[in-house]
Coordinates of C-alpha atoms in Angstrom, one line a residue:
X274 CA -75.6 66.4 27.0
X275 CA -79.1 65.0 26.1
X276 CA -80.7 62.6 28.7
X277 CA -80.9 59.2 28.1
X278 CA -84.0 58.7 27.5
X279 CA -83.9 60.7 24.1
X280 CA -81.8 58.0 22.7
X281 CA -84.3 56.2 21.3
X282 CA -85.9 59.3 19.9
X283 CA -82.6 60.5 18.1
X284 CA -81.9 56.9 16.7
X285 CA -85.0 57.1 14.7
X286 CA -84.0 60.8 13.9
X287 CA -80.8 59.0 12.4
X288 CA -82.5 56.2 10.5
X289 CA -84.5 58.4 9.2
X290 CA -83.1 62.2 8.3
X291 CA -80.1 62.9 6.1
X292 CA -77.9 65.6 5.4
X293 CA -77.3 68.6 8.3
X294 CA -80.1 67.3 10.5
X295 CA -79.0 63.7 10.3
X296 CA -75.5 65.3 10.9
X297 CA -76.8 66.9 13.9
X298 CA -78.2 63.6 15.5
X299 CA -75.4 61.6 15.1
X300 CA -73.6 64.3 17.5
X301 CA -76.2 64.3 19.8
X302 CA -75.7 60.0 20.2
X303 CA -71.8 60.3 19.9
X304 CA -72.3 62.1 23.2
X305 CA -73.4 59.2 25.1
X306 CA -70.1 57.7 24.1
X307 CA -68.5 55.4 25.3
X308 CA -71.5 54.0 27.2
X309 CA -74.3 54.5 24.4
X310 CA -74.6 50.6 24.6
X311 CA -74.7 50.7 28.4
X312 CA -77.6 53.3 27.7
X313 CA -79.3 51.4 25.1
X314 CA -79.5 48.2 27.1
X315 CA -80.7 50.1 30.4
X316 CA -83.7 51.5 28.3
X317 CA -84.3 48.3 26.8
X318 CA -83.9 49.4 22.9
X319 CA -84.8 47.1 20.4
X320 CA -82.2 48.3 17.8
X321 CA -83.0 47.9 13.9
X322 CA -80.1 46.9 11.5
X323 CA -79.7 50.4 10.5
X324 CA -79.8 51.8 14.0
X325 CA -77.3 48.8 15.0
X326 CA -75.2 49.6 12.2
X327 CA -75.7 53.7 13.5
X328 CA -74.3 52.7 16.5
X329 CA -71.5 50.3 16.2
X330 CA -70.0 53.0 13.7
X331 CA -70.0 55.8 16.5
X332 CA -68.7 53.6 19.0
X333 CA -65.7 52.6 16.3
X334 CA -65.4 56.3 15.8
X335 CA -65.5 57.3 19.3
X336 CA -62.7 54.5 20.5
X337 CA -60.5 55.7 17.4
X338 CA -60.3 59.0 18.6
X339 CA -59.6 57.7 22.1
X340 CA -56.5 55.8 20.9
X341 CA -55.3 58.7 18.6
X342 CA -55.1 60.9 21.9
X343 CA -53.3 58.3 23.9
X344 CA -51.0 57.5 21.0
X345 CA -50.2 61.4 20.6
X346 CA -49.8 61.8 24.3
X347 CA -47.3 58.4 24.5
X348 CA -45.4 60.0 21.1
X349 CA -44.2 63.1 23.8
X350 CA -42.4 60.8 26.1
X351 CA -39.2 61.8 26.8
X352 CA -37.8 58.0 27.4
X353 CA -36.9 55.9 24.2
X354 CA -38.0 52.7 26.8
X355 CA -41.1 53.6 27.8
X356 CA -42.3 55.6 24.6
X357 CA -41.8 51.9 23.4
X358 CA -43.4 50.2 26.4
X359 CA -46.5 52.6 25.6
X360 CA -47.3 52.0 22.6
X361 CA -46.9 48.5 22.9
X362 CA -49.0 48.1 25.9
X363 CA -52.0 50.3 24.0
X364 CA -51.8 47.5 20.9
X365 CA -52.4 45.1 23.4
X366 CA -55.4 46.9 24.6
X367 CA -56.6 47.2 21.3
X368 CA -56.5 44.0 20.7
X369 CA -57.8 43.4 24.2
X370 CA -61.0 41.6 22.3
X371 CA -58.8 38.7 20.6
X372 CA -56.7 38.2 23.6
X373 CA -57.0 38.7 27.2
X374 CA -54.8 42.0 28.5
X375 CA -52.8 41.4 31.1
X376 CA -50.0 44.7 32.1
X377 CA -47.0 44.2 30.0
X378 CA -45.4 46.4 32.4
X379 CA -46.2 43.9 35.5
X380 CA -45.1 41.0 32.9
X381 CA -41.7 42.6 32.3
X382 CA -40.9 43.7 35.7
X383 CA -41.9 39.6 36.3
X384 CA -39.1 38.9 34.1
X385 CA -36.4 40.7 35.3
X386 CA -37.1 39.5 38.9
X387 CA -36.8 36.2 37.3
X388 CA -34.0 36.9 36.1
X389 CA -32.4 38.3 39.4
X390 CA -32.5 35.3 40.8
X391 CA -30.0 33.0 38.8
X392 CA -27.9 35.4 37.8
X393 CA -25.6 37.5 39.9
X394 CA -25.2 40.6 37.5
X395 CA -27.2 41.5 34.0
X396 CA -25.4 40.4 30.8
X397 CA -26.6 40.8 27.0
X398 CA -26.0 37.1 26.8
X399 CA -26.7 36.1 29.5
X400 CA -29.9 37.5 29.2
X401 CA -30.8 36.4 25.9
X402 CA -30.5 32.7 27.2
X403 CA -32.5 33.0 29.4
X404 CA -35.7 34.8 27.7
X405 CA -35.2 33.0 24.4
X406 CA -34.0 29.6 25.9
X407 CA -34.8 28.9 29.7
X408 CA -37.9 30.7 29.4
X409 CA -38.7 29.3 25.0
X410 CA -40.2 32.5 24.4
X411 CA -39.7 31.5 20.6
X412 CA -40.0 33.6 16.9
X413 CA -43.2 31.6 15.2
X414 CA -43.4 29.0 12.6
X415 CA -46.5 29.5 11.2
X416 CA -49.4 31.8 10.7
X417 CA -47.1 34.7 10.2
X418 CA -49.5 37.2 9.7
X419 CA -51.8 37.0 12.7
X420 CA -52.4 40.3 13.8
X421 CA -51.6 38.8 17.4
X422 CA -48.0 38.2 16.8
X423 CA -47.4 41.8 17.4
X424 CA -49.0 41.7 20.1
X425 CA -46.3 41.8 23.0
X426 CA -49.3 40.7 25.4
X427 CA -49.7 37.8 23.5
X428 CA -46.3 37.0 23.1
X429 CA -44.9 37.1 26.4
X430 CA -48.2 34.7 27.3
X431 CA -48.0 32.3 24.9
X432 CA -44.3 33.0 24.6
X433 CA -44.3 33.4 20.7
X434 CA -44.1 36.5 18.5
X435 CA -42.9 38.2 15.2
X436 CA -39.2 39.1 15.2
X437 CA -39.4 43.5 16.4
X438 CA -41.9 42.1 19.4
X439 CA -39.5 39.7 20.3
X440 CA -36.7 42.1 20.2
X441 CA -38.9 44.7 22.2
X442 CA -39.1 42.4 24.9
X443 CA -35.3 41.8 25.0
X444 CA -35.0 45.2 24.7
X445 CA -37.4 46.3 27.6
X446 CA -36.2 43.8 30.2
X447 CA -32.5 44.7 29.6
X448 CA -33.9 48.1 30.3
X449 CA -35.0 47.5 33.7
X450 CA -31.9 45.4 34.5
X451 CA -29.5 48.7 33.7
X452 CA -28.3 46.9 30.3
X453 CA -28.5 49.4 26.8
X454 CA -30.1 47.0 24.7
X455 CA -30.8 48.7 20.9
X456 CA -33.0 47.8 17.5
X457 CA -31.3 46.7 14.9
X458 CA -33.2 47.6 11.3
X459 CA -31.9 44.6 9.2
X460 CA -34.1 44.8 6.2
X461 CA -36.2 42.2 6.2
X462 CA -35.8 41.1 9.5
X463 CA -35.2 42.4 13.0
X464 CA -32.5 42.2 15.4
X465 CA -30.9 43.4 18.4
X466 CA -27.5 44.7 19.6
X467 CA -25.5 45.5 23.0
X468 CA -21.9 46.2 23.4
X469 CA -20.3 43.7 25.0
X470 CA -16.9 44.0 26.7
X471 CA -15.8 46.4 24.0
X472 CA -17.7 44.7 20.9
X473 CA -21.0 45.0 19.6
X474 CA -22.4 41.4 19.3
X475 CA -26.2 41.2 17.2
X476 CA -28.7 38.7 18.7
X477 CA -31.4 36.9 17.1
X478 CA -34.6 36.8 19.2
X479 CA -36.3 35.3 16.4
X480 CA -34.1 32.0 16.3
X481 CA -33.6 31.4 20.5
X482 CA -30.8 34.4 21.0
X483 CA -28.4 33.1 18.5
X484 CA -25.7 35.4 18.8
X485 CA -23.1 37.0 16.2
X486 CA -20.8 39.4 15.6
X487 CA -20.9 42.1 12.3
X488 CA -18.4 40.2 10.5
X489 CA -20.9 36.7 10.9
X490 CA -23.9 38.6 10.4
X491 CA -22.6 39.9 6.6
X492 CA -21.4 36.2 5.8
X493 CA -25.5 35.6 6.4
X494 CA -27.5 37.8 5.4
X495 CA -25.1 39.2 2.2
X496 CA -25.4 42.7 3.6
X497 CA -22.1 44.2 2.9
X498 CA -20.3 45.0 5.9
X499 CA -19.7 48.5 6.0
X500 CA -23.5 48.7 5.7
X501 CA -24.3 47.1 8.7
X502 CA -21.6 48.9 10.5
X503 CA -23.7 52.1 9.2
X504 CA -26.8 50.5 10.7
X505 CA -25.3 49.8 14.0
X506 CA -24.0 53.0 14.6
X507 CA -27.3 54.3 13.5
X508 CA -30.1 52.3 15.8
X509 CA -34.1 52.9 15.2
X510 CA -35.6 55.3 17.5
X511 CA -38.6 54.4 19.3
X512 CA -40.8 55.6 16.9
X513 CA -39.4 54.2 14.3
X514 CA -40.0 50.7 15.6
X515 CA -43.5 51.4 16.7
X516 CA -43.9 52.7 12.8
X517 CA -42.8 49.3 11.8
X518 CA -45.0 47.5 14.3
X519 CA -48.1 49.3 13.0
X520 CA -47.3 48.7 9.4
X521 CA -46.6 44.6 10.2
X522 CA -50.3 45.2 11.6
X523 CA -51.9 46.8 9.0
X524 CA -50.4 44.4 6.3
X525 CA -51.7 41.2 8.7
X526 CA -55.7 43.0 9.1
X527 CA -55.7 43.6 5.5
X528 CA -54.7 39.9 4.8
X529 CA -57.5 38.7 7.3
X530 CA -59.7 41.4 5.8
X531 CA -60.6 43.1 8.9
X532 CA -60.6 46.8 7.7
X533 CA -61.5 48.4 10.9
X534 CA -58.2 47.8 12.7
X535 CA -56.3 48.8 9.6
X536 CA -57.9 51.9 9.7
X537 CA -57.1 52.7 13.2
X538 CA -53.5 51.2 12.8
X539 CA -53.1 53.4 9.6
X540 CA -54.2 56.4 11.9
X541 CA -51.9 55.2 14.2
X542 CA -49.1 54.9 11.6
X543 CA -49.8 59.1 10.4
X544 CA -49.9 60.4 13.9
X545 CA -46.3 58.4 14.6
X546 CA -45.2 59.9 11.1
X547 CA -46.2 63.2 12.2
X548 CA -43.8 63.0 15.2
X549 CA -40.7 62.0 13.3
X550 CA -41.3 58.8 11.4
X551 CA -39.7 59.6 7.8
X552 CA -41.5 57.7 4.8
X553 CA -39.8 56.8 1.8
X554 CA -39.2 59.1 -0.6
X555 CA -41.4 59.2 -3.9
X556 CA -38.9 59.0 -6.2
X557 CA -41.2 58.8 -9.3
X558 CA -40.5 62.6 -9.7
X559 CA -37.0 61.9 -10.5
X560 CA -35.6 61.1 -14.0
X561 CA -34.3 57.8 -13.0
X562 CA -37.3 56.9 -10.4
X563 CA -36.5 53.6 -7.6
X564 CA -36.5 50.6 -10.1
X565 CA -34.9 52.1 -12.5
X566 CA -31.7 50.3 -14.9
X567 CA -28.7 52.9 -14.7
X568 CA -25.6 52.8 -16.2
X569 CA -22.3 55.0 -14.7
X570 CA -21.4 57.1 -17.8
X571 CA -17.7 57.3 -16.8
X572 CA -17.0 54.0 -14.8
X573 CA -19.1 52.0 -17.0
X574 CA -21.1 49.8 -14.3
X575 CA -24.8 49.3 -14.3
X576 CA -26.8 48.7 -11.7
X577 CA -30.8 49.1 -9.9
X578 CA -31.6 52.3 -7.9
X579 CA -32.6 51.9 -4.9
X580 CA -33.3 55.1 -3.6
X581 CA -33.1 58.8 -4.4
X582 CA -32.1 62.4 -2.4
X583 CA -33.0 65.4 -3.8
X584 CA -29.6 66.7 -3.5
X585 CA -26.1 65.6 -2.0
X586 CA -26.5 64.4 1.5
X587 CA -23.1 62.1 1.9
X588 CA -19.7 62.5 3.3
X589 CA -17.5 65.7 2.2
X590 CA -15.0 62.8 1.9
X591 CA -17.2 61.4 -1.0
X592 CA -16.5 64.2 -3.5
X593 CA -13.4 64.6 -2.4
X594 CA -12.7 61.4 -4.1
X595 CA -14.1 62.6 -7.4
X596 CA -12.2 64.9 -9.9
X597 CA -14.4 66.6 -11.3
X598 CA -16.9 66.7 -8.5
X599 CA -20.4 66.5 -9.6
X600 CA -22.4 69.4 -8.5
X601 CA -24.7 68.6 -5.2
X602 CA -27.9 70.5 -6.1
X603 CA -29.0 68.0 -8.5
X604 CA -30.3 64.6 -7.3
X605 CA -28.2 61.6 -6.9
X606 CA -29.1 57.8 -6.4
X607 CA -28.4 54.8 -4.2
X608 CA -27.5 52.2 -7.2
X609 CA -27.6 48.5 -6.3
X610 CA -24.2 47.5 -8.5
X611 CA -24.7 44.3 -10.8
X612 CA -22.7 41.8 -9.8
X613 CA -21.1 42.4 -6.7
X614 CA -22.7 43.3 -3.1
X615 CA -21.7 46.9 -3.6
X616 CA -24.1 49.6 -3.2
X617 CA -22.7 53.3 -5.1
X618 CA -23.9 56.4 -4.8
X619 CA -24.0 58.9 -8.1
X620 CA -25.1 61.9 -9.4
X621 CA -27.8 62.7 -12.2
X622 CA -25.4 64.2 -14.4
X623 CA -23.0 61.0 -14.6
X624 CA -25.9 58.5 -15.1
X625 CA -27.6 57.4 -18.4
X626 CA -30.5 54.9 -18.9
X627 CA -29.7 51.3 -19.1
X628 CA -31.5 49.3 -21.9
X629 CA -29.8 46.1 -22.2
X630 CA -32.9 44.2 -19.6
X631 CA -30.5 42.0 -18.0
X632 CA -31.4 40.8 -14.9
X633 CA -29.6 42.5 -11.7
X634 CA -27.4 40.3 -9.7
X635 CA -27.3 41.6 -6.0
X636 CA -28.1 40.2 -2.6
X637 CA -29.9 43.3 -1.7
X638 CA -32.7 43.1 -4.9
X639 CA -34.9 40.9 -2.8
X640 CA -35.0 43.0 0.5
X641 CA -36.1 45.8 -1.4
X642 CA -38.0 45.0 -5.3
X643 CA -40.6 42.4 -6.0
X644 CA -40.9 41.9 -9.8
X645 CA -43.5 42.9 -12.0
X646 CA -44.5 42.5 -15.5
X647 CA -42.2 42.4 -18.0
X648 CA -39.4 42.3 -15.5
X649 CA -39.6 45.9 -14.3
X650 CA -38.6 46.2 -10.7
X651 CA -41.5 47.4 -8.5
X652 CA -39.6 49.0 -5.4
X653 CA -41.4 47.9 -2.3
X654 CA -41.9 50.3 1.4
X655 CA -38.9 48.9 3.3
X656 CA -36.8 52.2 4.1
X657 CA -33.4 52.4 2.3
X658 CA -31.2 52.3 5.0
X659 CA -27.8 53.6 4.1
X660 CA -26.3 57.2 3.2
X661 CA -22.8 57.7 1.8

């Protein structure tokens, strides 16, 4: 490494060169990371608005790749919990600069003591109550896309927060009190779940731990049953709620137009794709891409796709129901049936293009379209979360 006291020599090199020498320099001063400043103000540099600019950018650069290791190394732990835990205690540090960090660790282990001491054994409910009620850690009303509300730091302080960090922190206490506390990826929203004395019972850490059962959670949020049931039985890993965490945060930077973060949280967001995270398909490859008006060629509904698989991937049951069988090498589509809450699930070959325009009726449309021009349905990034 160069000695300090060619810093101010290489920043004018920078200024000034360009190409492989101005390359070169920058090297040299990303070396003195992550105490160029420290160096700078020791030798008393007067910085132009070119070097200031020089040097802000490899100190951006430098703490970006700092996080991308830690965020790779926290991807490779073993534990669901604390894979969780990680990751959300790095956002906070990251974000250490709009709120004050505090351990979420020590903060959660705080809570469970809490907890200890008014209640004789750990229950789901019991639990809920108290975080969500005794303590009014609430969902918030306002403001909904400050980049703080994912922020578990910031949450557990000023006892506010998006629904998934609110969740996490239900989830992470129950953790250290013994109780299996899981995600639940409602589209749209996000809940909990825990069996409880036989049952699995949903809770809403967003609205003070109201609890429900499957049954009452269709009745609200028009998801048919057996789909919830589906999502139940199939919880989000880690690493799929830290994905959806990062993606709330890069759609709240980009509304505040602070690009910076976005670009690290979008980093963030490849790396944890890399490990697992599955993104949703491009269907636009496909004769009848998401969006797309279908119509059943033998049963005569029509209905929206929702999403596409390249070839069969449901039940053996499924076909067994069908005479003849559709072949599965071919692709076959999620289709959002008009006019009932049913979802279907078809093959190419017994599909044909829908061009009567008509509006689709179905609860699910707005969890997963927007509308564009001329009424086409524009299929938004929420991941299709049922397979036959």
């Amino acid at each position: 490494m160069q000695e300090i006291n060619q810093i101010p020599f290489l920043l004018k090199l920078a200024e000034a060169e360009s190409g492989k020498v101005r390359a070169h320099v920058l090297e040299e001063l990303a070396a003195f990371c992550p105490h160029l400043d420290e160096a700078i103000a020791v030798l008393g540099v007067d910085l132009t608005p070119e070097q200031a600019f020089i040097v802000h950018t490899l100190n951006q650069n430098h703490q970006k790749q700092t996080y991308q290791e830690r965020w790779k190394n926290l991807l490779n732990c073993p534990d669901e919990s604390m894979m969780l835990e990680s990751a959300l205690d790095c956002i906070s540090q990251i974000q250490s600069a709009l709120f004050p960090y505090k351990s979420v660790g020590w903060m959660l282990d705080r809570l469970a003591l809490d907890y200890r001491k008014y209640h004789k054994r750990p229950d789901p409910s019991e639990l809920a109550r108290f975080l969500f009620r005794t303590k009014g850690i609430r969902g918030i009303d306002e403001d909904y896309y400050n980049p703080l509300h994912s922020n578990i730091n910031y949450a557990l302080q000023e006892k506010k927060g998006l629904p998934i960090t609110l969740a996490a922190i239900y989830m992470l206490v129950g953790f250290r009190l013994g109780l299996k506390i899981e995600g639940f990826n409602l589209p749209g929203h996000f809940l909990a779940q825990s069996c409880v004395r036989g049952g699995v019972l949903i809770f809403d850490c967003f609205r003070e731990g109201m609890v429900m059962d499957l049954p009452q959670l269709a009745s609200q949020s028009h998801v048919p049953l057996m789909q919830l049931y589906h999502l139940s039985r199939n919880p989000p890993s880690a690493r799929t709620m830290i994905y959806r965490i990062l993606r709330n945060l890069v759609t709240a930077c980009f509304k505040h137009g602070q690009m910076e973060p976005v670009q690290l949280y979008s980093s963030l967001m490849k790396i944890t794709n890399r490990h697992g995270e599955k993104d949703l398909i491009d269907s636009k490859s496909f004769h009848y891409p998401a969006g797309s008006l279908v119509k059943h060629s033998l049963f005569g509904y029509r209905g929206l796709v929702v999403d596409v698989d390249e070839q069969f991937e449901g039940d053996a049951s499924h076909l067994a129901k069908l005479d003849p069988a559709p072949a599965k090498d071919q692709p076959w589509y999620h289709i959002l049936v008009d006019g009932s809450n049913f979802t279907t699930y078809a093959a190419e070959s017994q599909l044909c293009h829908d061009d009567s325009d008509r509006e689709i009726s179905h609860p699910l449309v707005t969890l997963f379209f927007k509308m564009g021009k001329n009424g086409h349905y524009i299929r938004n990034d929420e991941p299709w979360f049922w397979n036959q």
